[in-house]
C-alpha cells in the first residue's frame, strides 16, 4: 500500500535504498557487498553498449582502477511497484561529467531486494525529456 503522503510503497523505498547502496563507494570496492545486491540472474545493458551478467560486472568493477570511488550523483529517482516482489526504478546519474538515464528492476528474494536488470542510456544536456 502506498504511503499517502508520497505515493511510494515500502517496496519502492527498499529498492531505492538498495540502488543507492550499489552506488556507495564503500560497496563498489567490495565484491561481497556489491555482489550480494545482484540477483544470480542479473543482466545489464550498460551506457557503453556492453552487456553484462552478475559475474562479469563484479569482475570488471573489481579490476577497475577506479571501482566507483568517484562519487556518483543521482537525480529524479522514481519507483513503481509492479508486483509484490518487483519494483521498477528510473533515475539519472552524473559521474565525472558522464550523464545517463537509468532503469532498474529489483526483485525481492529470500535474501532481500536484489537487482535483476539494469539499463543505462547516456545523454547530454541537450537531450529533452518527455513526460
PDB file of C-alpha atoms in Angstrom:
ATOM      1  CA  UNK A   1       0.000   0.000   0.000  1.00  0.00           C
ATOM      2  CA  UNK A   2       1.447   3.381  -0.975  1.00  0.00           C
ATOM      3  CA  UNK A   3       2.332   5.956   1.653  1.00  0.00           C
ATOM      4  CA  UNK A   4      -0.490   8.531   1.289  1.00  0.00           C
ATOM      5  CA  UNK A   5       1.992  11.398   1.568  1.00  0.00           C
ATOM      6  CA  UNK A   6       4.399  10.253  -1.134  1.00  0.00           C
ATOM      7  CA  UNK A   7       2.604   7.599  -3.177  1.00  0.00           C
ATOM      8  CA  UNK A   8       5.581   5.302  -2.507  1.00  0.00           C
ATOM      9  CA  UNK A   9       5.325   1.810  -1.101  1.00  0.00           C
ATOM     10  CA  UNK A  10       7.729   0.193   1.393  1.00  0.00           C
ATOM     11  CA  UNK A  11       8.917  -1.991  -1.505  1.00  0.00           C
ATOM     12  CA  UNK A  12       9.807   1.084  -3.589  1.00  0.00           C
ATOM     13  CA  UNK A  13      11.609   2.608  -0.602  1.00  0.00           C
ATOM     14  CA  UNK A  14      13.582  -0.634  -0.110  1.00  0.00           C
ATOM     15  CA  UNK A  15      14.550  -0.763  -3.803  1.00  0.00           C
ATOM     16  CA  UNK A  16      15.689   2.877  -3.736  1.00  0.00           C
ATOM     17  CA  UNK A  17      17.752   2.221  -0.612  1.00  0.00           C
ATOM     18  CA  UNK A  18      19.347  -0.812  -2.314  1.00  0.00           C
ATOM     19  CA  UNK A  19      20.052   1.139  -5.517  1.00  0.00           C
ATOM     20  CA  UNK A  20      21.779   3.881  -3.531  1.00  0.00           C
ATOM     21  CA  UNK A  21      23.863   1.235  -1.717  1.00  0.00           C
ATOM     22  CA  UNK A  22      25.078  -0.043  -5.102  1.00  0.00           C
ATOM     23  CA  UNK A  23      26.341   3.469  -5.851  1.00  0.00           C
ATOM     24  CA  UNK A  24      28.100   3.809  -2.468  1.00  0.00           C
ATOM     25  CA  UNK A  25      31.903   3.866  -2.997  1.00  0.00           C
ATOM     26  CA  UNK A  26      32.431   1.566   0.023  1.00  0.00           C
ATOM     27  CA  UNK A  27      30.105  -1.037  -1.519  1.00  0.00           C
ATOM     28  CA  UNK A  28      31.578  -0.684  -5.006  1.00  0.00           C
ATOM     29  CA  UNK A  29      35.063  -1.705  -3.800  1.00  0.00           C
ATOM     30  CA  UNK A  30      33.796  -4.874  -2.106  1.00  0.00           C
ATOM     31  CA  UNK A  31      32.918  -7.844  -4.336  1.00  0.00           C
ATOM     32  CA  UNK A  32      30.996  -9.392  -1.427  1.00  0.00           C
ATOM     33  CA  UNK A  33      28.849  -6.323  -0.673  1.00  0.00           C
ATOM     34  CA  UNK A  34      28.351  -5.417  -4.334  1.00  0.00           C
ATOM     35  CA  UNK A  35      27.640  -8.997  -5.425  1.00  0.00           C
ATOM     36  CA  UNK A  36      25.116  -9.531  -2.615  1.00  0.00           C
ATOM     37  CA  UNK A  37      22.912  -6.815  -4.131  1.00  0.00           C
ATOM     38  CA  UNK A  38      22.847  -8.518  -7.553  1.00  0.00           C
ATOM     39  CA  UNK A  39      20.370 -11.287  -8.365  1.00  0.00           C
ATOM     40  CA  UNK A  40      22.008 -14.525  -9.639  1.00  0.00           C
ATOM     41  CA  UNK A  41      20.244 -13.921 -12.998  1.00  0.00           C
ATOM     42  CA  UNK A  42      21.337 -10.242 -13.170  1.00  0.00           C
ATOM     43  CA  UNK A  43      21.740  -8.663 -16.623  1.00  0.00           C
ATOM     44  CA  UNK A  44      22.787  -5.145 -17.616  1.00  0.00           C
ATOM     45  CA  UNK A  45      22.881  -3.181 -20.842  1.00  0.00           C
ATOM     46  CA  UNK A  46      25.486  -0.567 -19.938  1.00  0.00           C
ATOM     47  CA  UNK A  47      25.836   3.026 -21.092  1.00  0.00           C
ATOM     48  CA  UNK A  48      28.851   1.842 -23.121  1.00  0.00           C
ATOM     49  CA  UNK A  49      26.665  -0.601 -25.028  1.00  0.00           C
ATOM     50  CA  UNK A  50      28.237  -3.606 -23.303  1.00  0.00           C
ATOM     51  CA  UNK A  51      26.077  -6.437 -21.950  1.00  0.00           C
ATOM     52  CA  UNK A  52      26.943  -7.785 -18.503  1.00  0.00           C
ATOM     53  CA  UNK A  53      25.901 -10.632 -16.241  1.00  0.00           C
ATOM     54  CA  UNK A  54      26.471 -10.856 -12.489  1.00  0.00           C
ATOM     55  CA  UNK A  55      29.927 -12.447 -12.616  1.00  0.00           C
ATOM     56  CA  UNK A  56      31.267 -10.205 -15.385  1.00  0.00           C
ATOM     57  CA  UNK A  57      30.116  -6.901 -13.839  1.00  0.00           C
ATOM     58  CA  UNK A  58      31.630  -7.814 -10.452  1.00  0.00           C
ATOM     59  CA  UNK A  59      34.886  -8.903 -12.136  1.00  0.00           C
ATOM     60  CA  UNK A  60      35.151  -5.733 -14.251  1.00  0.00           C
ATOM     61  CA  UNK A  61      34.303  -3.417 -11.367  1.00  0.00           C
ATOM     62  CA  UNK A  62      36.889  -5.034  -9.093  1.00  0.00           C
ATOM     63  CA  UNK A  63      39.573  -4.877 -11.826  1.00  0.00           C
ATOM     64  CA  UNK A  64      38.890  -1.185 -12.468  1.00  0.00           C
ATOM     65  CA  UNK A  65      41.485   1.382 -11.414  1.00  0.00           C
ATOM     66  CA  UNK A  66      38.586   3.450 -10.040  1.00  0.00           C
ATOM     67  CA  UNK A  67      35.929   0.944  -8.912  1.00  0.00           C
ATOM     68  CA  UNK A  68      33.409   3.566  -8.009  1.00  0.00           C
ATOM     69  CA  UNK A  69      35.471   5.781  -5.730  1.00  0.00           C
ATOM     70  CA  UNK A  70      34.359   8.838  -7.702  1.00  0.00           C
ATOM     71  CA  UNK A  71      31.032   9.996  -6.265  1.00  0.00           C
ATOM     72  CA  UNK A  72      28.031   9.244  -8.457  1.00  0.00           C
ATOM     73  CA  UNK A  73      25.181  11.681  -8.014  1.00  0.00           C
ATOM     74  CA  UNK A  74      21.577  10.711  -8.652  1.00  0.00           C
ATOM     75  CA  UNK A  75      18.564  12.803  -9.532  1.00  0.00           C
ATOM     76  CA  UNK A  76      14.912  12.330 -10.442  1.00  0.00           C
ATOM     77  CA  UNK A  77      14.707   8.907  -8.744  1.00  0.00           C
ATOM     78  CA  UNK A  78      11.219   7.436  -9.078  1.00  0.00           C
ATOM     79  CA  UNK A  79       9.828   3.996  -8.452  1.00  0.00           C
ATOM     80  CA  UNK A  80       6.766   1.917  -9.228  1.00  0.00           C
ATOM     81  CA  UNK A  81       5.867  -1.366  -7.573  1.00  0.00           C
ATOM     82  CA  UNK A  82       4.906  -3.709 -10.432  1.00  0.00           C
ATOM     83  CA  UNK A  83       4.172  -6.778  -8.264  1.00  0.00           C
ATOM     84  CA  UNK A  84       4.656  -7.875  -4.660  1.00  0.00           C
ATOM     85  CA  UNK A  85       8.240  -8.873  -5.461  1.00  0.00           C
ATOM     86  CA  UNK A  86       9.130  -6.477  -8.308  1.00  0.00           C
ATOM     87  CA  UNK A  87       9.962  -2.751  -8.368  1.00  0.00           C
ATOM     88  CA  UNK A  88      10.938  -0.604 -11.368  1.00  0.00           C
ATOM     89  CA  UNK A  89      13.172   2.418 -10.693  1.00  0.00           C
ATOM     90  CA  UNK A  90      14.110   5.206 -13.099  1.00  0.00           C
ATOM     91  CA  UNK A  91      16.657   7.911 -12.371  1.00  0.00           C
ATOM     92  CA  UNK A  92      19.535   9.927 -13.802  1.00  0.00           C
ATOM     93  CA  UNK A  93      23.181   9.813 -12.782  1.00  0.00           C
ATOM     94  CA  UNK A  94      26.171  12.073 -13.197  1.00  0.00           C
ATOM     95  CA  UNK A  95      29.620  10.543 -12.814  1.00  0.00           C
ATOM     96  CA  UNK A  96      32.673  12.655 -13.591  1.00  0.00           C
ATOM     97  CA  UNK A  97      30.790  14.590 -16.282  1.00  0.00           C
ATOM     98  CA  UNK A  98      29.154  11.489 -17.797  1.00  0.00           C
ATOM     99  CA  UNK A  99      25.377  11.521 -17.530  1.00  0.00           C
ATOM    100  CA  UNK A 100      22.925   8.657 -18.040  1.00  0.00           C
ATOM    101  CA  UNK A 101      19.227   7.886 -17.813  1.00  0.00           C
ATOM    102  CA  UNK A 102      18.904   4.640 -15.851  1.00  0.00           C
ATOM    103  CA  UNK A 103      16.265   1.959 -15.402  1.00  0.00           C
ATOM    104  CA  UNK A 104      16.463  -0.835 -12.814  1.00  0.00           C
ATOM    105  CA  UNK A 105      14.263  -3.804 -11.961  1.00  0.00           C
ATOM    106  CA  UNK A 106      14.585  -5.014  -8.369  1.00  0.00           C
ATOM    107  CA  UNK A 107      13.271  -8.399  -7.190  1.00  0.00           C
ATOM    108  CA  UNK A 108      12.516  -9.359  -3.613  1.00  0.00           C
ATOM    109  CA  UNK A 109      14.221 -12.657  -2.747  1.00  0.00           C
ATOM    110  CA  UNK A 110      14.720 -14.642   0.450  1.00  0.00           C
ATOM    111  CA  UNK A 111      17.928 -12.643   0.891  1.00  0.00           C
ATOM    112  CA  UNK A 112      16.260  -9.256   0.413  1.00  0.00           C
ATOM    113  CA  UNK A 113      15.971  -6.966  -2.603  1.00  0.00           C
ATOM    114  CA  UNK A 114      18.366  -7.747  -5.459  1.00  0.00           C
ATOM    115  CA  UNK A 115      18.972  -6.005  -8.765  1.00  0.00           C
ATOM    116  CA  UNK A 116      17.640  -8.240 -11.535  1.00  0.00           C
ATOM    117  CA  UNK A 117      18.029  -5.971 -14.589  1.00  0.00           C
ATOM    118  CA  UNK A 118      19.635  -2.590 -15.284  1.00  0.00           C
ATOM    119  CA  UNK A 119      19.940  -0.396 -18.363  1.00  0.00           C
ATOM    120  CA  UNK A 120      21.801   2.893 -18.798  1.00  0.00           C
ATOM    121  CA  UNK A 121      21.492   5.309 -21.711  1.00  0.00           C
ATOM    122  CA  UNK A 122      23.990   8.180 -21.963  1.00  0.00           C
ATOM    123  CA  UNK A 123      22.691  11.694 -22.587  1.00  0.00           C
ATOM    124  CA  UNK A 124      23.971  15.241 -22.667  1.00  0.00           C
ATOM    125  CA  UNK A 125      22.387  18.495 -21.521  1.00  0.00           C
ATOM    126  CA  UNK A 126      20.590  18.989 -24.839  1.00  0.00           C
ATOM    127  CA  UNK A 127      18.552  15.786 -24.505  1.00  0.00           C
ATOM    128  CA  UNK A 128      14.938  16.556 -23.766  1.00  0.00           C
ATOM    129  CA  UNK A 129      12.672  14.551 -21.524  1.00  0.00           C
ATOM    130  CA  UNK A 130       9.138  13.652 -22.442  1.00  0.00           C
ATOM    131  CA  UNK A 131       6.741  13.203 -19.613  1.00  0.00           C
TER     132      UNK A 131
END
